[in-house]
Coordinates of C-alpha atoms in Angstrom, one line a residue:
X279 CA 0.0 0.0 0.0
X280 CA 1.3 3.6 -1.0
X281 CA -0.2 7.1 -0.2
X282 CA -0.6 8.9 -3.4
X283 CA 0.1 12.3 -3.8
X284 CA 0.1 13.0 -7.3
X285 CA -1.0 11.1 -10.3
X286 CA 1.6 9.6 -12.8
X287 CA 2.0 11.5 -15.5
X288 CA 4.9 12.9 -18.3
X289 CA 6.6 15.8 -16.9
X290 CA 6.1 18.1 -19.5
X291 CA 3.0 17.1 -20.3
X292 CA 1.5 18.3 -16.6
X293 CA 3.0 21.7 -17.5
X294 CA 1.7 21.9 -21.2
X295 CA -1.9 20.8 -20.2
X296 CA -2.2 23.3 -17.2
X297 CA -1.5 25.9 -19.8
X298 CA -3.7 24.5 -22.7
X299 CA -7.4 25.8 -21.5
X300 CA -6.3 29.3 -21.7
X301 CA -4.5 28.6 -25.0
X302 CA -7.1 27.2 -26.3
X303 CA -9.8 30.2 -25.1
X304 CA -6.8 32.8 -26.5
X305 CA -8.0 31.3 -30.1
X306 CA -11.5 31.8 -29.8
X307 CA -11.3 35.0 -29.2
X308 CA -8.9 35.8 -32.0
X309 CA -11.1 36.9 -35.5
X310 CA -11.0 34.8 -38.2
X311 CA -9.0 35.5 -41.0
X312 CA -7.9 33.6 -43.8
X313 CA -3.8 31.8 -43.5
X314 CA -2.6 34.3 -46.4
X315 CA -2.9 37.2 -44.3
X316 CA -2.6 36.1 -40.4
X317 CA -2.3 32.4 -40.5
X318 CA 0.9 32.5 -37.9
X319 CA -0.5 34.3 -35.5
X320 CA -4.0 32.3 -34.9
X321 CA -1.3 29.6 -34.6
X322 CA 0.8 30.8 -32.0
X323 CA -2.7 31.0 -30.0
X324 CA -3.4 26.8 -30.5
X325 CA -2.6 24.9 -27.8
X326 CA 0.2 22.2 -29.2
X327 CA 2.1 19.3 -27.7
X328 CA 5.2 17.8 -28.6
X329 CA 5.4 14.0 -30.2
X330 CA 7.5 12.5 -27.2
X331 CA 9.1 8.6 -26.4
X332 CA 8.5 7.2 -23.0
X333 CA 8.2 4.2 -21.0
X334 CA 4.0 3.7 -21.3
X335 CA 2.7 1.4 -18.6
X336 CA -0.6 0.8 -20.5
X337 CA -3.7 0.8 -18.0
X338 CA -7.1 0.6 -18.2
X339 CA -9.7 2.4 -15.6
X340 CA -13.1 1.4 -14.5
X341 CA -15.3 2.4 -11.5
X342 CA -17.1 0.0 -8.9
X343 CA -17.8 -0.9 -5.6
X344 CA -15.8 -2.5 -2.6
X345 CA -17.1 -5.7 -1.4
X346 CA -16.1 -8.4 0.5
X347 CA -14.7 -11.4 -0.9
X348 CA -15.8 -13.2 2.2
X349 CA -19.5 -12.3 3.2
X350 CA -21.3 -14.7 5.7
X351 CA -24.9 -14.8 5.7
X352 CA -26.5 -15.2 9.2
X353 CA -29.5 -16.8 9.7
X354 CA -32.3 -17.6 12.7
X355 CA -31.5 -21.4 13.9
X356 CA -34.2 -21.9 16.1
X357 CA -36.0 -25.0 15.5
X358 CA -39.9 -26.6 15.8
X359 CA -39.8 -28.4 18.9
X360 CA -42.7 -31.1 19.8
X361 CA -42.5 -33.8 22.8
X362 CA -44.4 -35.1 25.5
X363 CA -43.1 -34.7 28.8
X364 CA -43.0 -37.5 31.8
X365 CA -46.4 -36.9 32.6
X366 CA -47.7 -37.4 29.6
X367 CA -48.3 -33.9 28.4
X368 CA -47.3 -32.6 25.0
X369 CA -45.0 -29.5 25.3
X370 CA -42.7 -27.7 22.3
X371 CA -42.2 -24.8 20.6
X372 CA -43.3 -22.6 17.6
X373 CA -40.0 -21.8 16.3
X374 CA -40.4 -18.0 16.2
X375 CA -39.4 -15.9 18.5
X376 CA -39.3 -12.2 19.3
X377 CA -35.5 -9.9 19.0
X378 CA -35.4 -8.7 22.5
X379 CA -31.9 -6.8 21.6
X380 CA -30.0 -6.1 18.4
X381 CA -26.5 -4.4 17.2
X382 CA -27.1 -1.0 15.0
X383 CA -26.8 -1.8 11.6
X384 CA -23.1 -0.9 10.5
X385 CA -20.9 -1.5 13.6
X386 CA -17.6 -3.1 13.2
X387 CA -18.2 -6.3 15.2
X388 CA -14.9 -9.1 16.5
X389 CA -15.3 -12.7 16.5
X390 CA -17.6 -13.2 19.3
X391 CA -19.6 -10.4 19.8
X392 CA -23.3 -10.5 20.4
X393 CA -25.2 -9.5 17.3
X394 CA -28.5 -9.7 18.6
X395 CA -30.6 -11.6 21.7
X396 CA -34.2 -13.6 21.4
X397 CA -36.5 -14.8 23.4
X398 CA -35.8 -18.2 24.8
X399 CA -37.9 -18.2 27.4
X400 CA -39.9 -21.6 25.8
X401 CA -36.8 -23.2 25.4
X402 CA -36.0 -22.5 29.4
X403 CA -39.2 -24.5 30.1
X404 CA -38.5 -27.6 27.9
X405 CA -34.9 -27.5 29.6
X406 CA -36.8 -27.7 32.9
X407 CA -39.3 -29.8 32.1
X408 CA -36.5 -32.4 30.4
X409 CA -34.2 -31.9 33.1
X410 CA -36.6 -33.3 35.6
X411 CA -37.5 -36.0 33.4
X412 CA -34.3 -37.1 33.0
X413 CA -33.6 -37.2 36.9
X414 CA -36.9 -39.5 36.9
X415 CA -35.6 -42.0 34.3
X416 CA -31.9 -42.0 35.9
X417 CA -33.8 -43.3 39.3
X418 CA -35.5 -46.2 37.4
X419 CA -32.6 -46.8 35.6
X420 CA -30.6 -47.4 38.4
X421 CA -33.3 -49.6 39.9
X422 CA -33.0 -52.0 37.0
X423 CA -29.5 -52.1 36.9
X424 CA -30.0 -53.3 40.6
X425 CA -32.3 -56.3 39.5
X426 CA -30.3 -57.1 36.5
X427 CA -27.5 -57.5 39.1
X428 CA -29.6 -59.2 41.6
X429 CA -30.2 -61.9 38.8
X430 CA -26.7 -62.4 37.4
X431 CA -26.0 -63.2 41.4
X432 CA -28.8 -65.7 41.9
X433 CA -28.0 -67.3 38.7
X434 CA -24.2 -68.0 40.5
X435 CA -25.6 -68.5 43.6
X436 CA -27.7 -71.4 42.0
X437 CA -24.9 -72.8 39.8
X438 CA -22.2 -72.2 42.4
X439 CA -24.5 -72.9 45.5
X440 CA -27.4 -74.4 45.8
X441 CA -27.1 -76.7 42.6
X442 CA -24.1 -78.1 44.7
X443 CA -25.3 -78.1 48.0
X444 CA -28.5 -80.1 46.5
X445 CA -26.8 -82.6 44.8
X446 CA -24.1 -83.3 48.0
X447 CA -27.7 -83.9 49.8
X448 CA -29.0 -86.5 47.6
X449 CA -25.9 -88.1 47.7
X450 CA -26.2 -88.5 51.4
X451 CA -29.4 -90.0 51.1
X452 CA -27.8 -92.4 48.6
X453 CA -25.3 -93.4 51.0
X454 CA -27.6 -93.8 53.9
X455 CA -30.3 -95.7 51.4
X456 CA -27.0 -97.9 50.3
X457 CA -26.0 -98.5 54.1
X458 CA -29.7 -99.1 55.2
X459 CA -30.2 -101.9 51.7
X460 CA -26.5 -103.6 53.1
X461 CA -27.8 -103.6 56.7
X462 CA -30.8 -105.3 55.5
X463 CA -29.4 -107.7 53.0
X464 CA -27.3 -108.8 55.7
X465 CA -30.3 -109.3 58.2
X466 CA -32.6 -111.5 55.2
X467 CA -29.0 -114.0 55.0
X468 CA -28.6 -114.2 58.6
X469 CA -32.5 -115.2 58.2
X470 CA -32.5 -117.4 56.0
X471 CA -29.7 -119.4 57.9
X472 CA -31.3 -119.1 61.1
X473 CA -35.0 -120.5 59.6
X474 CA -34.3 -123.8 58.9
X475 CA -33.1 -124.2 62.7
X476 CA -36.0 -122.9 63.8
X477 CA -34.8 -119.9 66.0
X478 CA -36.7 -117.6 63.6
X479 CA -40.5 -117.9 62.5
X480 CA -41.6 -117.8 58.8
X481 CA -43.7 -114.3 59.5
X482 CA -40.3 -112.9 60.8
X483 CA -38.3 -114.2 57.8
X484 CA -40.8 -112.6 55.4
X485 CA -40.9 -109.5 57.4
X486 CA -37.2 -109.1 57.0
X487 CA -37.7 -110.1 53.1
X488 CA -39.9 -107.2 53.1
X489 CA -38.0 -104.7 54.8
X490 CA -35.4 -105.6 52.4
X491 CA -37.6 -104.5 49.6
X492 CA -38.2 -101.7 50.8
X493 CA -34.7 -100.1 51.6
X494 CA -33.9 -100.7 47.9
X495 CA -37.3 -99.0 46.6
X496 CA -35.9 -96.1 49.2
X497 CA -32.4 -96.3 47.5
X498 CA -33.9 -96.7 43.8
X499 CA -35.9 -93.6 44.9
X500 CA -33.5 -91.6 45.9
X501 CA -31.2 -92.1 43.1
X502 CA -34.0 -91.3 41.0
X503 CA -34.2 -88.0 42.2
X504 CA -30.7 -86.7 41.9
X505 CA -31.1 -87.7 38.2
X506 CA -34.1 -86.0 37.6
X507 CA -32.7 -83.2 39.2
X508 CA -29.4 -83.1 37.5
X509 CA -31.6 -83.7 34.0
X510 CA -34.1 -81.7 34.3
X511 CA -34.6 -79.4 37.5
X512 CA -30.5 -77.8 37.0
X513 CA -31.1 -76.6 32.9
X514 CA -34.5 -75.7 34.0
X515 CA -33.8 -73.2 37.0
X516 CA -30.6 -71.9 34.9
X517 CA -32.9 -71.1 32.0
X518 CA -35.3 -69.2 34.4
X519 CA -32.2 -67.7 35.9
X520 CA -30.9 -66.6 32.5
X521 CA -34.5 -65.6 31.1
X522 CA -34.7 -63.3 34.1
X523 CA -31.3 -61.8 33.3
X524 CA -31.9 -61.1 29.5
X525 CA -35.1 -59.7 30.4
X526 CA -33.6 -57.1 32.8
X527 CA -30.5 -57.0 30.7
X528 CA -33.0 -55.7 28.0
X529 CA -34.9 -53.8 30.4
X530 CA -31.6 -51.7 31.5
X531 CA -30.8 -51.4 27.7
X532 CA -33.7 -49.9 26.7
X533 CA -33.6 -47.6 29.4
X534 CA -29.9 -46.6 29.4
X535 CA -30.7 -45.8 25.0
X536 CA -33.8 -43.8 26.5
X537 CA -31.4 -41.8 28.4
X538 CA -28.8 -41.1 26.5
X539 CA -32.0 -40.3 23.6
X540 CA -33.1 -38.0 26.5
X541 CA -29.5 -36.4 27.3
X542 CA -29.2 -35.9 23.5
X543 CA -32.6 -34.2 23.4
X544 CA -31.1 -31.7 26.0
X545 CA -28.4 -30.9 24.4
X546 CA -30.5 -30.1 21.6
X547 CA -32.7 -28.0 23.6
X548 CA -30.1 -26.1 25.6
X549 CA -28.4 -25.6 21.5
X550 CA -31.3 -23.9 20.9
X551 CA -31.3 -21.9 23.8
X552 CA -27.9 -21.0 22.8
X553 CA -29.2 -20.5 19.1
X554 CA -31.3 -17.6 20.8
X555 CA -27.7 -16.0 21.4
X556 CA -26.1 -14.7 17.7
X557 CA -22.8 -13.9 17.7
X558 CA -20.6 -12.7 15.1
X559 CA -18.5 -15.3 13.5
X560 CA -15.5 -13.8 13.0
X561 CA -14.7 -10.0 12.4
X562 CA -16.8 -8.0 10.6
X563 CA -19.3 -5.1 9.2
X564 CA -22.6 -5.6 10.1
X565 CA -25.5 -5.0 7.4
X566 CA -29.5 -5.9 7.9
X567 CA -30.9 -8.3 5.6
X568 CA -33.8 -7.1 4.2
X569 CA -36.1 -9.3 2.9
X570 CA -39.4 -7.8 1.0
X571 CA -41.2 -10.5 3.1
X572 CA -39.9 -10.1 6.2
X573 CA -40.5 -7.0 8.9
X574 CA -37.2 -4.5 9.0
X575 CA -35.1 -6.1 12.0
X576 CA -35.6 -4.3 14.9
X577 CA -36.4 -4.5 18.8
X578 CA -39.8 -6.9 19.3
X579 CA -40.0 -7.9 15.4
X580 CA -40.6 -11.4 15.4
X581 CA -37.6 -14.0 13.8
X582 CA -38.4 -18.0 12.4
X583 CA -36.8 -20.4 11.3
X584 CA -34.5 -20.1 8.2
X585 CA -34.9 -15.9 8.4
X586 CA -32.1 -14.4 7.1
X587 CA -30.8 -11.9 9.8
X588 CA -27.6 -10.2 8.9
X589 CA -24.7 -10.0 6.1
X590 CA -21.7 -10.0 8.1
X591 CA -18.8 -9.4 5.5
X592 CA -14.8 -9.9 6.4
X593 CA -13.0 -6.8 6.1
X594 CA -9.6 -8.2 6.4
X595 CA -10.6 -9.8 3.1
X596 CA -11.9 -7.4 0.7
X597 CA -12.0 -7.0 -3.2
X598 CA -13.0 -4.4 -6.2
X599 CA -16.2 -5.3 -8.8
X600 CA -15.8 -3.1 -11.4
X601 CA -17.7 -3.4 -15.1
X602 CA -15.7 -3.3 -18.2
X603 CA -16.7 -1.9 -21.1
X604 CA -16.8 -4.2 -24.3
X605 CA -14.2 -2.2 -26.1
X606 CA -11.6 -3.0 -23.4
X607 CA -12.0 -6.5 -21.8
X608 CA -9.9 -8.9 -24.4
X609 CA -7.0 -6.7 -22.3
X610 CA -7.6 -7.6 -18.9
X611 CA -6.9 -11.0 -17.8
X612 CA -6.3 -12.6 -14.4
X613 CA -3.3 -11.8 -12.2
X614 CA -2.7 -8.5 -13.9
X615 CA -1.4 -6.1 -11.3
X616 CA -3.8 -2.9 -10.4
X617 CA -3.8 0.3 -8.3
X618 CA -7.1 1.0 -6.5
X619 CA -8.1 4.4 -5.2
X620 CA -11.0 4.5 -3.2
X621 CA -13.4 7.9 -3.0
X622 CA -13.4 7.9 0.6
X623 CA -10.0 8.2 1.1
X624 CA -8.4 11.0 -1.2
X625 CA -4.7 10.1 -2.1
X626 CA -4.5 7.0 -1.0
X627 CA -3.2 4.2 -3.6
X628 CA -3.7 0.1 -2.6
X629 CA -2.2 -2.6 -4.6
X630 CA -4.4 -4.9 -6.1
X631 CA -4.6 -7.7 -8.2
X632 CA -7.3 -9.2 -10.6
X633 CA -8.8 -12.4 -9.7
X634 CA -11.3 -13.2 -12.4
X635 CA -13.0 -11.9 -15.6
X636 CA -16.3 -13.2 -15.8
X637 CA -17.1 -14.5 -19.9
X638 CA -21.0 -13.5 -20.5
X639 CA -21.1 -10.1 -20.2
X640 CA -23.5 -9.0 -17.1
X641 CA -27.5 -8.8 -17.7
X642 CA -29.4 -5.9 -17.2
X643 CA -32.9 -4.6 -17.8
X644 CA -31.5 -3.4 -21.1
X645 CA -30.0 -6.4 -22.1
X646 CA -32.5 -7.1 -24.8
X647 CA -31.5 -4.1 -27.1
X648 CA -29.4 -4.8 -29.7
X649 CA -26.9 -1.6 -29.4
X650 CA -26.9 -1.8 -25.7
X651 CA -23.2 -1.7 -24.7
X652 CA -22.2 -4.7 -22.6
X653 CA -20.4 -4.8 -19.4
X654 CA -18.5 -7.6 -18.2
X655 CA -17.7 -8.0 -14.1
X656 CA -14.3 -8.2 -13.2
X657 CA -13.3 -9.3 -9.5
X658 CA -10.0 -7.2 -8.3
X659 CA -8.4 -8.3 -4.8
X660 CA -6.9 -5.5 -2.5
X661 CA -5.0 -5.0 0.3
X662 CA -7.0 -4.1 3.7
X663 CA -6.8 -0.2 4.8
X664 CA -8.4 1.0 7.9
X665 CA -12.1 2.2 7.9
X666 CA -12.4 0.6 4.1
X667 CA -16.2 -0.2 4.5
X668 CA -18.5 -2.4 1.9
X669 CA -20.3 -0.3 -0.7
X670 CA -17.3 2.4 -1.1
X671 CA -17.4 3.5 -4.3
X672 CA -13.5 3.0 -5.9
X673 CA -11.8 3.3 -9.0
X674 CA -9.2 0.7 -10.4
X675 CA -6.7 1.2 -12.6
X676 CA -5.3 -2.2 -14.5
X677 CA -1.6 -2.5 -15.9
X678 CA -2.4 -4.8 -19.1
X679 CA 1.1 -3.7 -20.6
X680 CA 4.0 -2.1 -20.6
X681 CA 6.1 -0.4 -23.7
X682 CA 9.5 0.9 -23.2
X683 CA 10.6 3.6 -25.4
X684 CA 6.8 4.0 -26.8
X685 CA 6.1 7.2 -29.0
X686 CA 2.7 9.0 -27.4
X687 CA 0.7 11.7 -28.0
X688 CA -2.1 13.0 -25.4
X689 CA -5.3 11.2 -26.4
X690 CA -6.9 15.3 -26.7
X691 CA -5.2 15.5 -29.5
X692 CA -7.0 12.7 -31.7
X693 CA -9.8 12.9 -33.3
X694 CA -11.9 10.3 -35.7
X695 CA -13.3 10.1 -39.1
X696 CA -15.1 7.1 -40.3
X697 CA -13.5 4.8 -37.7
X698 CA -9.7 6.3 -38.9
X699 CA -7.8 8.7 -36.1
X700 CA -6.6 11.7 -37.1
X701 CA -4.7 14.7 -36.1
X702 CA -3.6 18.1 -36.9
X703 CA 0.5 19.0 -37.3
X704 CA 1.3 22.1 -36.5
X705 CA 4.3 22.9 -39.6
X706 CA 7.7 24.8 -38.6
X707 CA 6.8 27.5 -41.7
X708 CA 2.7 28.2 -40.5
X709 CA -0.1 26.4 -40.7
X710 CA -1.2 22.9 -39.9
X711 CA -1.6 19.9 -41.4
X712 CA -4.1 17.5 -41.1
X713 CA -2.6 13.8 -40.9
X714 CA -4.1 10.4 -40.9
X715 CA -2.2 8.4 -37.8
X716 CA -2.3 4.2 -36.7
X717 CA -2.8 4.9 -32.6
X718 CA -3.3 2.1 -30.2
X719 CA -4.7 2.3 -26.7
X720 CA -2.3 3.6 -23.6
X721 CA -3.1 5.0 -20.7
X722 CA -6.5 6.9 -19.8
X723 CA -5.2 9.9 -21.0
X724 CA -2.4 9.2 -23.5
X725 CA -1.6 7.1 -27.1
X726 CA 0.2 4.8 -28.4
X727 CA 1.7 5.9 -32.0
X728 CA 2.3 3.2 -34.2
X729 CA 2.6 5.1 -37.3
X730 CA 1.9 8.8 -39.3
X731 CA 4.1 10.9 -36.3
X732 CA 7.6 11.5 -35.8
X733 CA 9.2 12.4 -32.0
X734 CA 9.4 16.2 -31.7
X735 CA 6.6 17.1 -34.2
X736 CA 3.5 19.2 -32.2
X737 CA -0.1 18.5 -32.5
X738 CA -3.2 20.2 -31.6
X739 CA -5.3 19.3 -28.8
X740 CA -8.8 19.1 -29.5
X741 CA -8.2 19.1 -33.2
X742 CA -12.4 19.0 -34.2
X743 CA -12.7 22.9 -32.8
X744 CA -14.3 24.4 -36.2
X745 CA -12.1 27.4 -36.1
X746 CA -9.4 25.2 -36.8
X747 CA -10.2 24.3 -40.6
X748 CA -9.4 27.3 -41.3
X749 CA -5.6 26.9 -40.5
X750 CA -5.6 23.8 -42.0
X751 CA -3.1 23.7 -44.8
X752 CA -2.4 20.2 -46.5
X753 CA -3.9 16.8 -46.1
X754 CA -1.5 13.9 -45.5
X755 CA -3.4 10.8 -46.0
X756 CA -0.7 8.0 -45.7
X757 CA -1.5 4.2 -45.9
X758 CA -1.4 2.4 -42.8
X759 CA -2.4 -0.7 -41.9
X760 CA -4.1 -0.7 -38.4
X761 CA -6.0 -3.5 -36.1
X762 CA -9.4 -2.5 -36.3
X763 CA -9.8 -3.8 -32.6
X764 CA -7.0 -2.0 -31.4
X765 CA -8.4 1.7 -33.1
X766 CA -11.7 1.3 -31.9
X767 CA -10.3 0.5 -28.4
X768 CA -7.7 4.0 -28.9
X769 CA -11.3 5.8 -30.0
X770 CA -13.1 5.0 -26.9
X771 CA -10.0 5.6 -24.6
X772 CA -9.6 9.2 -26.6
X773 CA -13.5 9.7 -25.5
X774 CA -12.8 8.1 -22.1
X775 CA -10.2 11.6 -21.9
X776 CA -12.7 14.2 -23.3
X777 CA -15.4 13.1 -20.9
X778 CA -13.0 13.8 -18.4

């Protein structure tokens, strides 16, 4: 960035200009007469410029408006809320609000700051209302993770414990029902030896056959039942056992999911509570955004969902969009260098560069006649000044070329005929000539002569004054070969200087 104090221009040429209104007034006033008789002096009263070589940085100037090459658009996040609450009643929210506070339009905000405040106060009540529902279900939820625990221990307990201790007690009735049958058997042998000698009865024999029966029904028994309880009574109570866990297990699932679905649905709700807090971003400019269907913002207006609130462009990022005429866009092309000077601040130059040329020209509401001249939008970047605000009006000047050692002429002193440039020659005897030239585009205010000048000769600015034909002497009307392009884009840069 540079402060600017004068514009670039030829040293003698700042001089000779200064000088060439009152020159060119001087010839007015003089009376006509015709060259024969006073032809030298009416020329001594034109104003004239010499043919001169320089280095010509060839520019090109258009107008437009600073923006930001990074604009955010803000918009209202609050959402539609709908739920039922723990006892059973439905409770949400409309998802409009009303602004309650809000930043004046064009403040200069940093990342952070509050841009504007809503009403949450029906998001505060679903936060209430979900916090104590939440405390409720965390209660239960402990409570089932207590059966679910109490199940996986009786399930061990069983397996571990009373499975075990059961089965050691129908062994010992085994054992006893073994003794008993042995104790017995040995009784019905010591019968049987003692009947035939007559110290025991046949009753007491059969008796003792009979008791014998009956131990080994009592042992059969027995063993019966610490089968059936190994086969069937063990898978069966572990099954229960299991049945109970996997249905608290699910139980505790369900409700842990619900909770976490519930903690998530907080967070949601205390977002949008946050949601009713906009800040800026990052660092910015703050602008309104207006919609035609929308209220203006302000204090009490009422906000939804999806409203766009404010434009909050980066001014640590900003850029030129300027419109370039037809005659002139073939010679701008991305990453040329440019100078922008912005209105608001009077001699200050900032280095820029061009970013992009855009191909269809822009569309307008004039776009549809044929001879309307077309604009194309061109995006220059720029470095950051301080106070360099969105909407500034600025003007741009593009280096396209540069020719060393280039013969110029001040683009005044051109005029055109039927497309061809032309200009008048002021002769070292008296008198001027009128000669054909082959110009190309320079600078805003000067040409580039390709052809029909030499360095030193003068010409007349504003050669088309009608005063002038009469100190017109000869008509040179060489043969050059010109780009067409390139003199009609030298014609509108000479116009581009008389309109200024």
């Amino acid at each position: 960035m540079k402060t600017r104090t004068t514009k670039r221009r030829i040293p003698w040429l700042a001089g000779l200009l200064m000088t060439a209104g009152a020159a060119g007034a001087a010839a007015f006033l003089l009376p006509s007469a015709s060259w024969s008789s006073d032809a030298k002096a009416l020329l001594e009263g034109v104003a004239r410029v010499p043919v001169v070589r320089t280095d010509l940085a060839v520019t090109v100037t258009a107008t437009g408006e600073v923006n930001s090459a990074s604009n955010t658009l803000i918009e209202c996040e609050l959402q539609q809320l709908q739920e039922r609450s723990a006892g059973g009643q439905r409770i949400g929210t409309s998802g409009r609000s009303m602004i309650i506070e809000i930043i004046p339009e064009g403040s200069v905000v940093k990342k952070g700051d509050v841009l504007c405040r809503i009403d949450g106060s029906e998001y505060e009540e679903m936060i209430r209302q979900k916090i104590i529902e939440n405390e409720q279900e965390g209660s239960e939820l402990k409570q089932a993770e207590l059966e679910l625990e109490n199940a996986r221990i009786s399930l061990t307990e069983f397996l571990e414990g009373t499975r075990i201790q059961q089965i050691q007690q129908y062994e010992g009735q085994i054992k006893l029902a073994e003794a008993q049958l042995q104790r017995q058997k040995d009784r019905v042998a010591w019968a049987e030896r003692m009947l035939p000698l007559g110290y025991i009865s046949q009753a007491r024999y059969e008796q003792e056959k009979q008791l014998l029966l009956s131990d080994q029904i009592a042992l059969d028994r027995v063993q019966e039942a610490l089968a059936n309880y190994e086969r069937y009574t063990v898978p069966k109570t572990v099954q229960t056992l299991e049945s109970q866990i996997a249905r608290r297990l699910s139980t505790v699932t369900y409700m842990r999911r619900r909770a976490e679905r519930n903690e998530e649905r907080l967070r949601e709700y205390q977002e949008q509570l946050t949601n009713c807090t906009i800040r800026a971003p990052h660092d910015g400019y703050v602008i309104y955004a207006q919609d035609d269907d929308d209220p203006p913002l302000a204090v009490g207006v009422a906000v939804h969902q999806h409203m766009d609130l404010f434009h909050l462009p980066d001014l640590g990022n900003m850029q030129v969009e300027v419109g370039l005429n037809e005659t002139i866009v073939e010679r701008v092309a991305a990453g040329q260098p440019a100078t922008v000077r912005v209105v608001a601040f009077p001699g200050v130059e900032l280095k820029g560069r061009v970013l992009k040329v855009e191909q269809l020209p822009r569309t307008t509401r004039y776009s549809w006649i044929k001879d309307d001249v077309k604009e194309y939008r061109a995006v220059i970047a720029m470095e950051s000044y301080p106070g360099l605000m969105p909407k500034m009006e600025a003007e741009v000047e593009i280096l396209t070329d540069e020719r060393p050692g280039a013969l110029v002429v001040p683009a005044r002193a051109i005029a055109y005929e039927g497309g061809d440039p032309y200009c008048l020659v002021a002769r070292g005897e008296g008198g001027i000539e009128r000669r054909v030239v082959d110009v190309r585009p320079g600078t805003i205010d000067l040409l580039h002569v390709l052809g029909g000048l030499d360095e030193g000769e003068q010409v007349v600015l504003d050669p088309t004054r009608p005063e002038l034909e009469e100190l017109v002497v000869e008509h040179r009307l060489p043969l050059i070969t010109h780009d067409s392009s390139d003199a009609g884009s030298a014609q509108a840069s000479a116009g581009s200087a008389l309109l200024q």
